[in-house]
Each structure stands twice: as C-alpha cells, then as structure tokens.
Short mmCIF file of C-alpha atoms in Angstrom, two decimals:
data_model
loop_
_atom_site.label_atom_id
_atom_site.label_comp_id
_atom_site.label_asym_id
_atom_site.label_seq_id
_atom_site.Cartn_x
_atom_site.Cartn_y
_atom_site.Cartn_z
CA MET A 356 56.06 131.65 106.92
CA PHE A 357 53.93 128.54 106.88
CA GLY A 358 53.24 128.50 103.15
CA TRP A 359 53.77 124.77 102.92
CA LEU A 360 51.03 124.25 105.51
CA GLU A 361 48.68 126.50 103.53
CA THR A 362 49.28 124.31 100.48
CA ILE A 363 48.37 121.22 102.48
CA ILE A 364 45.20 122.91 103.75
CA GLN A 365 44.15 123.75 100.17
CA LYS A 366 44.60 120.11 99.21
CA ILE A 367 42.54 119.02 102.22
CA LYS A 368 39.56 121.02 100.93
CA SER A 369 39.38 118.76 97.90
CA LEU A 370 39.39 115.57 99.97
CA ASN A 371 36.19 113.56 100.32
CA LEU A 372 36.07 113.23 104.11
CA SER A 373 34.30 110.08 105.29
CA VAL A 374 32.12 110.96 108.28
CA ASP A 375 31.29 107.30 108.76
CA GLN A 376 35.00 106.45 109.17
CA TYR A 377 35.38 109.35 111.59
CA LYS A 378 32.50 108.04 113.74
CA GLU A 379 34.18 104.68 113.92
CA ASP A 380 37.44 106.31 115.16
CA THR A 381 35.96 108.30 118.03
CA VAL A 382 32.83 108.91 120.01
CA VAL A 383 34.05 112.25 121.38
CA GLN A 384 31.90 114.42 119.12
CA SER A 385 32.87 117.61 120.93
CA LEU A 386 36.51 117.15 119.81
CA PRO A 387 36.29 116.05 116.18
CA SER A 388 40.11 115.90 115.69
CA PHE A 389 40.74 113.79 118.80
CA ALA A 390 40.22 110.43 117.11
CA HIS A 391 42.51 111.36 114.23
CA VAL A 392 45.27 112.32 116.65
CA ASN A 393 44.90 109.03 118.52
CA LYS A 394 44.93 107.09 115.29
CA ALA A 395 48.03 109.02 114.14
CA LYS A 396 49.79 108.28 117.44
CA LYS A 397 49.22 104.54 116.95
CA LEU A 398 50.45 104.71 113.36
CA ILE A 399 53.58 106.59 114.48
CA GLU A 400 54.27 103.88 117.05
CA LYS A 401 54.04 101.30 114.25
CA GLY A 402 56.38 103.35 112.08
CA GLU A 403 53.69 104.03 109.48
CA LEU A 404 54.58 107.68 109.17
CA GLU A 405 52.94 108.46 105.83
CA LYS A 406 49.57 107.07 106.98
CA ALA A 407 49.91 109.00 110.23
CA LYS A 408 50.66 112.18 108.30
CA GLN A 409 47.59 111.75 106.08
CA THR A 410 45.45 111.14 109.16
CA LEU A 411 46.64 114.40 110.72
CA ILE A 412 46.12 116.28 107.46
CA LYS A 413 42.48 115.14 107.56
CA ALA A 414 42.23 116.45 111.12
CA MET A 415 43.26 119.92 109.93
CA GLU A 416 39.93 120.33 108.14
CA PHE A 417 37.96 120.43 111.37
CA PRO A 418 37.16 123.92 112.65
CA ASN A 419 38.63 123.44 116.14
CA LYS A 420 42.25 124.50 116.69
CA ASP A 421 43.85 121.33 118.02
CA ALA A 422 47.50 121.92 119.00
CA LEU A 423 48.01 118.15 119.18
CA VAL A 424 47.50 117.81 115.43
CA TYR A 425 50.47 120.03 114.74
CA LYS A 426 52.46 118.55 117.63
CA TYR A 427 52.30 115.05 116.16
CA LEU A 428 52.76 116.33 112.64
CA GLY A 429 55.98 117.92 113.92
CA ILE A 430 57.01 114.60 115.47
CA ILE A 431 56.55 112.90 112.08
CA TYR A 432 58.70 115.52 110.33
CA ASP A 433 61.29 115.14 113.07
CA LYS A 434 61.46 111.41 112.39
CA GLU A 435 61.75 112.11 108.66
CA LYS A 436 64.54 114.63 109.42
CA LYS A 437 62.53 117.36 107.71
CA PHE A 438 63.43 119.78 110.46
CA ASP A 439 62.26 122.99 108.78
CA LYS A 440 58.76 121.55 108.53
CA ALA A 441 59.01 120.21 112.08
CA VAL A 442 59.84 123.71 113.34
CA ALA A 443 56.83 125.19 111.54
CA ALA A 444 54.45 122.56 112.91
CA TYR A 445 55.79 122.78 116.47
CA GLN A 446 55.56 126.58 116.38
CA ILE A 447 51.83 126.45 115.50
CA SER A 448 51.26 123.90 118.26
CA ALA A 449 53.15 126.08 120.75
CA ASP A 450 51.18 129.17 119.70
CA TRP A 451 47.89 127.35 120.21
CA ASN A 452 48.92 125.69 123.49
CA PRO A 453 51.77 127.70 125.02
CA GLN A 454 51.47 125.81 128.33
CA ASP A 455 52.73 122.55 126.80
CA LYS A 456 56.27 122.08 128.13
CA ILE A 457 56.96 119.20 125.76
CA ILE A 458 56.17 121.21 122.65
CA TRP A 459 58.64 123.93 123.65
CA GLN A 460 61.29 121.26 124.20
CA LYS A 461 60.64 119.66 120.82
CA LEU A 462 60.60 123.05 119.13
CA GLY A 463 63.93 123.85 120.78
CA PHE A 464 65.61 120.69 119.52
CA ALA A 465 64.18 121.19 116.01
CA LEU A 466 65.47 124.77 115.99
CA ILE A 467 68.93 123.48 116.90
CA ALA A 468 68.69 121.08 113.95
CA VAL A 469 68.06 123.96 111.54
CA GLY A 470 70.75 126.17 113.07
CA LYS A 471 68.46 128.74 114.75
CA TYR A 472 70.29 128.58 118.05
CA GLU A 473 69.11 131.85 119.61
CA ASN A 474 65.48 130.91 118.94
CA ALA A 475 66.15 127.48 120.41
CA GLU A 476 67.56 129.11 123.54
CA LYS A 477 64.32 131.09 123.95
CA SER A 478 62.24 127.96 123.37
CA PHE A 479 63.99 126.08 126.18
CA ASP A 480 63.64 129.13 128.41
CA ASN A 481 59.86 128.98 127.77
CA ALA A 482 59.81 125.27 128.61
CA ASN A 483 61.58 125.99 131.88
CA ARG A 484 59.14 128.77 132.79
CA ILE A 485 56.21 126.36 132.38
CA VAL A 486 57.79 123.42 134.24
CA PRO A 487 61.03 124.42 135.98
CA GLY A 488 63.85 122.00 136.67
CA ASN A 489 63.49 119.49 133.84
CA THR A 490 66.75 117.75 132.95
CA ASP A 491 65.95 117.47 129.22
CA THR A 492 65.11 121.17 129.04
CA TYR A 493 68.48 122.10 130.55
CA THR A 494 70.27 119.66 128.25
CA GLY A 495 68.73 121.24 125.14
CA TRP A 496 69.32 124.71 126.54
CA GLY A 497 72.98 123.88 126.98
CA MET A 498 73.17 122.56 123.42
CA ALA A 499 71.74 125.81 122.05
CA LEU A 500 74.34 127.78 123.99
CA MET A 501 77.11 125.40 122.97
CA LYS A 502 76.27 125.90 119.30
CA GLN A 503 76.65 129.64 119.85
CA LYS A 504 80.09 128.95 121.40
CA LYS A 505 78.89 130.24 124.77
CA TYR A 506 80.79 127.43 126.42
CA ASP A 507 80.76 128.71 129.99
CA GLU A 508 76.99 129.26 129.98
CA ALA A 509 76.43 125.92 128.25
CA ARG A 510 78.51 124.14 130.88
CA GLU A 511 76.34 125.67 133.60
CA LYS A 512 73.16 124.35 131.92
CA PHE A 513 74.61 120.85 131.44
CA SER A 514 75.76 120.84 135.04
CA THR A 515 72.24 121.75 136.18
CA ALA A 516 70.80 118.97 134.01
CA VAL A 517 73.06 116.45 135.75
CA LYS A 518 72.19 117.79 139.20
CA ILE A 519 68.50 117.27 138.39
CA ASN A 520 69.13 113.75 137.09
CA ARG A 521 72.51 112.17 137.81
CA TYR A 522 71.71 109.48 135.21
CA ASN A 523 71.51 112.03 132.41
CA PHE A 524 74.74 110.77 130.88
CA SER A 525 74.24 112.80 127.71
CA ALA A 526 74.35 116.00 129.72
CA MET A 527 77.36 114.75 131.67
CA PHE A 528 79.16 113.97 128.41
CA LEU A 529 78.40 117.39 126.97
CA ASN A 530 79.47 118.96 130.25
CA ALA A 531 82.84 117.23 129.84
CA VAL A 532 83.10 118.48 126.26
CA MET A 533 82.55 122.02 127.56
CA ASP A 534 85.26 121.46 130.16
CA MET A 535 87.61 120.60 127.30
CA LYS A 536 86.57 123.66 125.31
CA LEU A 537 87.38 125.75 128.40
CA PHE A 538 90.72 123.92 128.86
CA ASP A 539 89.60 122.47 132.18
CA TYR A 540 91.06 119.09 131.29
CA ASP A 541 91.19 117.58 134.79
CA LYS A 542 87.45 118.10 135.33
CA ALA A 543 86.74 116.68 131.88
CA GLU A 544 88.87 113.62 132.58
CA VAL A 545 86.97 112.80 135.78
CA LYS A 546 83.63 112.88 133.95
CA LEU A 547 84.80 111.01 130.85
CA THR A 548 86.56 108.32 132.88
CA PHE A 549 83.34 107.80 134.84
CA LEU A 550 81.30 107.54 131.65
CA ALA A 551 83.82 105.17 130.03
CA ASN A 552 83.38 102.83 133.00
CA VAL A 553 79.67 103.22 133.76
CA CYS A 554 78.12 103.58 130.30
CA PRO A 555 80.90 102.94 127.78
CA ASN A 556 80.16 103.58 124.13
CA GLU A 557 82.07 104.70 121.06
CA THR A 558 81.51 108.41 121.76
CA ASN A 559 82.52 108.44 125.43
CA THR A 560 85.63 106.38 124.86
CA TYR A 561 86.63 108.38 121.77
CA GLU A 562 86.36 111.70 123.62
CA LEU A 563 88.39 110.27 126.50
CA ALA A 564 91.01 109.11 123.99
CA HIS A 565 91.01 112.61 122.50
CA LEU A 566 91.52 114.12 125.96
CA LYS A 567 94.35 111.70 126.78
CA SER A 568 95.96 112.69 123.49
CA ILE A 569 95.74 116.39 124.37
CA LYS A 570 97.36 115.65 127.74
CA GLY A 571 100.19 113.75 126.02
CA ASP A 572 99.27 110.31 127.37
CA ILE A 573 99.64 108.55 124.03
CA GLU A 574 99.37 104.95 125.26
CA SER A 575 96.13 105.63 127.17
CA ALA A 576 94.80 107.54 124.17
CA ILE A 577 95.46 104.53 121.94
CA HIS A 578 93.79 102.24 124.50
CA TYR A 579 90.54 104.23 124.51
CA ALA A 580 90.57 104.89 120.77
CA LEU A 581 90.77 101.14 120.18
CA LYS A 582 87.85 100.65 122.58
CA SER A 583 85.89 103.20 120.56
CA VAL A 584 86.28 101.22 117.32
CA ASP A 585 85.48 98.02 119.21
CA TYR A 586 82.12 99.52 120.20
CA ASN A 587 81.56 100.90 116.72
CA PRO A 588 83.79 99.69 113.87
CA ASN A 589 82.51 102.60 111.76
CA MET A 590 83.76 105.29 114.15
CA LEU A 591 85.82 107.32 111.68
CA PRO A 592 87.11 109.93 114.21
CA ALA A 593 88.66 107.10 116.26
CA TYR A 594 90.53 105.74 113.22
CA LEU A 595 91.81 109.23 112.44
CA LEU A 596 92.95 109.67 116.03
CA LEU A 597 94.74 106.31 115.96
CA ALA A 598 96.58 107.39 112.81
CA GLN A 599 97.62 110.63 114.52
CA LEU A 600 98.77 108.79 117.65
CA TYR A 601 100.86 106.21 115.83
CA SER A 602 102.29 108.97 113.70
CA LEU A 603 103.43 110.65 116.94
CA LYS A 604 105.11 107.35 117.81
CA PHE A 605 106.81 107.46 114.39
CA ASP A 606 105.11 104.19 113.46
CA PHE A 607 104.10 104.82 109.86
CA GLU A 608 102.97 101.26 109.11
CA THR A 609 100.47 101.13 111.98
CA ALA A 610 99.23 104.67 111.37
CA GLU A 611 98.49 103.84 107.74
CA LYS A 612 96.96 100.50 108.73
CA TYR A 613 94.10 102.22 110.56
CA LEU A 614 93.55 104.65 107.70
CA LYS A 615 93.29 101.70 105.32
CA ILE A 616 90.82 99.98 107.65
CA ALA A 617 88.63 103.10 107.59
CA GLU A 618 88.81 103.25 103.81
CA ASN A 619 88.02 99.54 103.46
CA ARG A 620 84.98 100.01 105.70
CA ASP A 621 83.82 102.62 103.17
CA LEU A 622 84.27 105.50 105.63
CA LYS A 623 85.60 107.59 102.79
CA ALA A 624 85.43 111.30 103.49
CA ALA A 625 87.44 114.47 103.03
CA THR A 626 88.71 114.23 106.62
CA LEU A 627 90.05 110.70 106.05
CA TYR A 628 92.18 111.70 103.08
CA ILE A 629 93.40 114.94 104.67
CA GLU A 630 94.61 113.03 107.71
CA TRP A 631 96.17 110.38 105.48
CA ALA A 632 98.06 113.09 103.59
CA LYS A 633 99.37 114.56 106.85
CA VAL A 634 100.73 111.17 107.91
CA LEU A 635 102.43 110.73 104.56
CA GLU A 636 103.92 114.23 104.76
CA LYS A 637 105.42 113.49 108.16
CA PHE A 638 107.35 110.59 106.65
CA ASP A 639 108.40 112.52 103.52
CA TYR A 640 106.04 110.74 101.13
CA PHE A 641 104.88 113.92 99.41
CA GLU A 642 103.94 112.35 96.07
CA ALA A 643 101.65 109.86 97.81
CA ALA A 644 100.27 112.69 99.98
CA LYS A 645 99.30 114.59 96.82
CA GLU A 646 97.30 111.58 95.63
CA LYS A 647 95.33 111.54 98.89
CA LEU A 648 94.73 115.28 98.77
CA ASN A 649 93.35 114.99 95.25
CA LYS A 650 90.84 112.47 96.63
CA VAL A 651 89.62 115.14 99.05
CA PHE A 652 88.36 117.17 96.10
CA GLU A 653 86.09 114.29 95.10
CA PHE A 654 84.13 115.07 98.29
CA GLU A 655 84.67 118.82 98.61
CA HIS A 656 85.59 120.79 95.49
CA ASP A 657 87.22 123.65 97.36
CA ASN A 658 88.60 122.35 100.64
CA LYS A 659 90.94 125.02 102.03
CA GLU A 660 92.92 122.68 104.29
CA ALA A 661 93.53 120.29 101.41
CA ASN A 662 94.73 123.16 99.21
CA ILE A 663 97.10 124.34 101.94
CA HIS A 664 98.68 120.90 102.21
CA LEU A 665 98.73 120.52 98.43
CA ALA A 666 100.79 123.71 98.27
CA LEU A 667 103.18 122.26 100.86
CA CYS A 668 103.51 119.01 98.90
CA ASN A 669 104.20 120.83 95.64
CA ALA A 670 106.84 122.98 97.34
CA SER A 671 108.54 119.95 98.92
CA LEU A 672 108.62 118.21 95.54
CA GLY A 673 110.26 121.25 93.97
CA GLN A 674 107.14 121.99 91.91
CA VAL A 675 107.50 125.71 92.36
CA GLU A 676 104.96 127.04 89.85
CA GLU A 677 102.24 124.64 90.97
CA CYS A 678 102.80 125.76 94.56
CA ARG A 679 102.73 129.44 93.63
CA ASN A 680 99.47 129.02 91.71
CA ILE A 681 97.77 127.60 94.80
CA ILE A 682 99.21 130.25 97.11
CA ASN A 683 98.06 133.03 94.77
CA SER A 684 94.50 131.71 95.05
CA PHE A 685 94.37 132.25 98.82
CA GLU A 686 92.98 135.23 100.68
CA GLU A 687 95.50 137.41 102.51
CA ASP A 688 94.49 136.02 105.92
CA ASP A 689 95.23 132.48 104.75
CA LEU A 690 98.86 133.42 104.17
CA ASN A 691 99.33 133.49 107.95
CA ASN A 692 98.89 129.71 108.07
CA ARG A 693 102.13 128.07 109.22
CA TYR A 694 102.05 125.48 106.43
CA ILE A 695 101.70 128.21 103.81
CA LYS A 696 104.64 130.09 105.33
CA THR A 697 106.66 126.88 105.22
CA ALA A 698 105.66 126.28 101.59
CA ILE A 699 106.66 129.83 100.65
CA GLY A 700 109.97 129.32 102.44
CA ILE A 701 110.67 126.13 100.50
CA VAL A 702 109.77 127.86 97.21
CA GLU A 703 112.21 130.65 98.08
CA TYR A 704 114.90 128.04 98.75
CA TYR A 705 114.40 126.46 95.32
CA SER A 706 114.35 129.95 93.81
CA GLU A 707 117.87 130.59 95.15
CA ASN A 708 116.71 133.12 97.74
CA PRO A 709 118.07 131.52 100.95
CA GLU A 710 117.78 134.66 103.15
CA SER A 711 114.10 135.12 102.26
CA ALA A 712 113.54 131.38 102.66
CA ILE A 713 115.04 131.44 106.17
CA ASP A 714 112.69 134.23 107.21
CA LYS A 715 109.57 132.38 106.03
CA LEU A 716 110.70 129.00 107.37
CA LYS A 717 111.28 130.50 110.80
CA GLN A 718 107.80 132.07 110.70
CA GLY A 719 106.40 128.60 110.01
CA LEU A 720 107.98 127.00 113.09
CA ASP A 721 105.49 125.55 115.57
CA ASP A 722 106.45 123.31 118.49
CA GLU A 723 102.90 121.98 118.75
CA THR A 724 103.10 120.37 115.31
CA ASP A 725 105.86 118.54 113.49
CA ASP A 726 108.08 121.29 112.13
CA SER A 727 111.07 119.08 111.31
CA LEU A 728 110.54 119.95 107.63
CA ASN A 729 111.25 123.61 108.46
CA TYR A 730 114.51 122.72 110.22
CA TYR A 731 115.57 120.50 107.32
CA TYR A 732 115.15 123.35 104.82
CA LEU A 733 116.76 125.82 107.22
CA ALA A 734 119.80 123.54 107.19
CA LYS A 735 119.71 123.48 103.38
CA CYS A 736 119.50 127.29 103.28
CA TYR A 737 122.43 127.75 105.64
CA GLU A 738 124.35 125.25 103.53
CA LYS A 739 123.94 127.65 100.59
CA LEU A 740 125.20 130.45 102.84
CA ASN A 741 128.19 128.38 104.05
CA ASN A 742 127.20 128.73 107.70
CA GLU A 743 128.48 125.38 108.96
CA THR A 744 127.40 125.81 112.58
CA LYS A 745 123.78 126.58 111.68
CA VAL A 746 123.73 123.81 109.08
CA LYS A 747 124.59 121.27 111.75
CA ASP A 748 122.29 122.81 114.38
CA ASN A 749 119.27 122.66 112.09
CA TYR A 750 119.97 119.17 110.79
CA GLU A 751 120.36 118.00 114.38
CA THR A 752 117.03 119.58 115.32
CA ALA A 753 115.29 118.05 112.30
CA ILE A 754 116.35 114.48 113.15
CA MET A 755 115.77 115.03 116.86
CA LYS A 756 112.18 116.10 116.21
CA ASN A 757 111.65 113.32 113.67
CA PRO A 758 113.94 110.31 114.18
CA LYS A 759 112.35 108.69 111.10
CA TYR A 760 113.28 111.58 108.81
CA LEU A 761 115.22 109.54 106.24
CA LYS A 762 115.92 112.38 103.83
CA ALA A 763 117.38 114.53 106.61
CA PHE A 764 119.68 111.72 107.74
CA ILE A 765 120.89 111.15 104.19
CA ASP A 766 121.51 114.80 103.38
CA TYR A 767 123.13 115.47 106.76
CA SER A 768 125.46 112.51 106.28
CA LYS A 769 126.39 113.69 102.78
CA TYR A 770 127.14 117.14 104.17
CA LEU A 771 129.38 115.69 106.88
CA ILE A 772 131.18 113.56 104.29
CA LYS A 773 131.69 116.65 102.13
CA LYS A 774 133.23 118.32 105.19
CA SER A 775 135.44 115.23 105.76
CA ASP A 776 133.78 114.65 109.14
CA TYR A 777 133.65 110.88 108.58
CA ALA A 778 133.39 109.85 112.22
CA GLU A 779 130.28 112.00 112.78
CA ALA A 780 128.81 110.85 109.46
CA GLN A 781 129.33 107.26 110.60
CA ARG A 782 127.46 107.94 113.86
CA LYS A 783 124.52 109.50 112.02
CA LEU A 784 124.34 106.70 109.45
CA ARG A 785 124.43 103.99 112.10
CA LYS A 786 121.57 105.70 113.93
CA ALA A 787 119.57 105.98 110.72
CA ILE A 788 120.16 102.33 109.80
CA LYS A 789 118.59 101.25 113.10
CA ALA A 790 115.34 102.67 111.76
CA PHE A 791 115.90 101.82 108.07
CA SER A 792 117.96 98.63 108.17
CA ASP A 793 117.49 97.74 104.50
CA ASN A 794 117.83 101.19 102.96
CA VAL A 795 120.44 100.75 100.24
CA GLU A 796 121.32 104.44 99.99
CA LEU A 797 122.16 104.57 103.69
CA LEU A 798 124.14 101.33 103.46
CA ASN A 799 126.17 102.58 100.48
CA LEU A 800 126.96 105.79 102.34
CA LEU A 801 127.96 103.87 105.45
CA PHE A 802 130.17 101.57 103.39
CA CYS A 803 131.87 104.59 101.83
CA VAL A 804 132.44 106.23 105.24
CA ASN A 805 133.68 103.03 106.82
CA TYR A 806 136.02 102.41 103.90
CA THR A 807 137.59 105.85 104.41
CA LEU A 808 137.98 105.31 108.15
CA VAL A 809 139.35 101.79 107.66
CA LYS A 810 142.01 103.08 105.29
CA GLU A 811 143.13 105.39 108.09
CA ASN A 812 143.24 102.53 110.59
CA LEU A 813 143.62 99.04 109.06
CA CYS A 814 141.96 97.10 111.86
CA GLU A 815 140.80 93.57 110.98
CA TYR A 816 137.50 94.02 112.86
CA ASN A 817 136.71 97.27 111.01
CA ILE A 818 137.57 95.70 107.66
CA LYS A 819 135.23 92.76 108.32
CA GLU A 820 132.46 95.11 109.44
CA THR A 821 132.78 97.17 106.25
CA ILE A 822 132.82 94.08 104.01
CA ALA A 823 129.69 92.86 105.86
CA ILE A 824 127.89 96.08 104.87
CA ALA A 825 128.79 95.43 101.22
CA GLN A 826 127.53 91.85 101.49
CA LYS A 827 124.23 93.05 102.97
CA ILE A 828 123.69 95.39 100.02
CA GLU A 829 124.48 92.58 97.58
CA GLU A 830 121.94 90.34 99.33
CA ILE A 831 119.30 93.01 98.83
CA ASN A 832 120.29 93.69 95.20
CA PRO A 833 123.84 93.22 93.82
CA ASP A 834 123.22 95.82 91.13
CA LEU A 835 122.68 98.52 93.77
CA PHE A 836 126.08 98.20 95.40
CA GLU A 837 128.05 101.28 94.26
CA HIS A 838 131.60 100.39 95.31
CA PRO A 839 132.51 96.81 94.25
CA GLU A 840 136.15 97.74 93.59
CA LYS A 841 136.51 99.04 97.17
CA LYS A 842 135.14 95.78 98.51
CA VAL A 843 137.68 93.84 96.44
CA GLU A 844 140.43 96.07 97.80
CA LEU A 845 139.33 95.51 101.41
CA SER A 846 139.03 91.77 100.85
CA GLU A 847 142.61 91.67 99.56
CA ILE A 848 143.83 93.67 102.57
CA LEU A 849 141.97 91.33 104.92
CA ASN A 850 143.42 88.23 103.25
CA SER A 851 146.87 89.73 103.46
CA GLN A 852 146.47 90.36 107.19
CA ILE A 853 145.25 86.83 107.76
CA GLU A 854 148.19 85.37 105.80
CA LYS A 855 150.65 87.39 107.88
CA LYS A 856 149.13 85.93 111.05
CA GLU A 857 149.58 82.45 109.72
#
C-alpha cells in the first residue's frame, strides 16, 4: 500500500547523514527526529516545500516512530496537490498517533480529494470521537456525505458545524447548497442572502443567482450573477448563467456578449461551448451552433451532451444521415433524452413520415425547457396532413413560447397567405417586424400582404403605408425588393387619387 514510501526509505539508507548538522538543529537527544520536524515546519512556512520534504525524509532514518514526520510530509503533499501520497502519509501518522484529532481531519479532507468518501466519513467520525464538537470536523464530515449524495445527512452535519461556530460561513454555504439539493429553496435563500450581504464573494453571489433563477426571479438572478463576475472576472459559471438568463429574456445579443467575454478571458471549456450552442439553437442558428459543438470535442473527445445537441442541429438543418449516424451511436437509455426524441421527430418529418414524426415530437415536449422547435415541426407535420386547425394551433404555440422565433413567423405567415387569410398574416408579420425591423424577407411578405389588402380597399392611408414598406426595403438594399412592379402600380393609384382630390 505504501510502496512509494518504501522506495523513499531505501533511498534514505544511501544518504550520508551529517550528525554534526543534526546536533546543531536540536539538543533533544531523546527525540532525534524532533529537530528535523521543527526545521521542516519552518521551511513549509517559507514555502520551501522541497527542502522541507528532504528534511523529513532524513528524519525517517531514525529508529523512533515519529507520527509528526508523516503528518508534515502529508501536509507538503497536500500543498503539492499530490493527494494520494498525502493520504498514505496521513494514514501512517494516524496509525502511530491515533489520538491526534488534526491528523484525522487532514486525512479526511485528503480522502475526499481522492474520491474515497466512505473512508473520509470514517476519518471525520474518528476525529469527532477524540475531540467532539469541532466545527471543521463536522464541515468535512458533511462534505464526505455530500459527495455520496446523502444530502439530508450532509445538511445535518453542516448545520451542526454552524451551530458550533456561527462564523463558519463555508459550512453555512454548503448547508444552503444542500437545501437546494433537497428543494428547500426558501431556507436556502435565507442563508445565501445572508452570506451575500455579510461575506460576499463570487461563489455566494453566484449560488444566490442560481437560486433566484430556479425560482423564476430573472432580474434578481442577473443582479447577483453580475456581482459574481465583479468579484471574480474569471467566474465561468456566472457567465454561463448570464447567457441562460438573457436567453430566457429572448435577448440574443446580450446572451452572446457574456459568452464572448468568457471566451476572450480564455475561460474556454466544454461547458462554455455547449451553453453557447444552446443559445444559438434557441434563436434558430443551427449552423453556428454546430461550430460551437465541434469546439467541445477539442476539450472532450466524446462528450455525450454535445453529441445529443449535434444530432439536433443536424436534424434541424435537414442533414438526415448525419443525424442518424449520431443517434445510432447512442446507448438505448440515451434515446429517452428529449432532444434525441425531437431530433428523431424532425428526421421523420424530412423522411415524409409525418405521423411518426408527430409521435416523437410530442414525446420530446418539455415545458421546463424551450420546446418551441417541437411545436414548429408539429405545425409542419400537420401541414402535410392538411389539418388546418392543428397547423395554426402549433404555430401559435411556437411563437408564443418563443416570440423571437423568426423562422416560425415566416412559415406561419406563408401558410396563412397560402390559405388567403391575409388579415391574419398581416397581424403576424407586423408582430414579427417589431422584433426584426430590418428583416427583408418579413418586409417583402408584409408588402405582398398589404398590396393584396389594399387592392380590396383602395384607401389612401393603406396605399402610403404599403409604399413605405417598399421604400424601407429599398433603403436596406434595392436589389432585395421582390415586387417593384406592384410598387409602381400603387404609386400610380395614389397619384390618381391625389389628382382627383385636386
């Protein structure tokens, strides 16, 4: 178990120990390792870890079993983040001096670092048996339980830690996190609000922002997320949360702004590009979303979430075979994912299987996430089946759930025009243009609808309004105006009306 320590001991035997140097370090001849431990402690305080380590290695050669040698060796490995070695050293120290509360604590935290949570739990239990009621012991104990997803028991330990020391803000924070895991959001909010006011930092404010987001208080969530990045401009989770929040507000530009800030601060990670892809998907930018998802694989070669969203992007872009290839690579359990069901539904739509598509798209519906894409394709499926009522119902739901769903507005308007429902098409296009004022496709459609309605009722105001739409398109790009002859016709009618007045 401690083979690495045996190797060190073998090397020690070949060292030329200087007794004279030892005598200079200590006068306590009965404890020959004592001076080396003291010297190592001073070196650790100075940050000279390698010298401290060599000093402790020398102390191992003495015949007495000094638990402190291994205790401080463990501390050095802790500082070097060599937690496996820290665990081994602390365990020897604890075996030689099992009444040392501190060593059991340190062993417990090191065991957490290496993922041995049950052993860590026992270590903190030992520490508590030696010296009951220590706030740090209960904090570590709670962490070991938390890692095992024993959230209720962990909360009890964190609560005890805070009762012992009300200034143990780490335990209070973790207690709040457990409240959230147990869906006790009101209790969590009290604690996190207190921490955000008394000892604000990037972690406390981020978690409070996260909680506010869960409770649907978007503005407060944004407020605390911004505070989090003020405290720490490299707080990636806060940038991701801001992107999610502004996406919920249908503000694509601001959502992407915070993702770009994170990228520019070199906070590049798989999670950044997955979240970026989700934002792009929400606003129907599936080609751009694919680019971000491909960046994920630069960090993680086989990221399941990225592959799921890549399948959805391929399906939405009509890239049926690419989507099927990804889906075929998944395990059977993965096929229950709502995004996969949606992707399969879209593939079925493009494969001219509207009934099968409807079944899968309905399975992929989820009110807790943006499922406007499902409703859009349900409308398209019912259009193939000539079910006018369900076409309209699903288009209406799609644009209600996502008022920035440009493609849905355009296709719905075209459907209404095809059905000669010009007045309703006009209402939908006007609503869409409020969000996309310079979208030429919308403007051309609105001009076409207005032209048809004007011809039914030659009102001077309506004629001027329709000509104004044409002029706006021409200001953007004259080559993109699709109906110049209709504009000429309306201009002639308008001039004729004006001449009659005169």
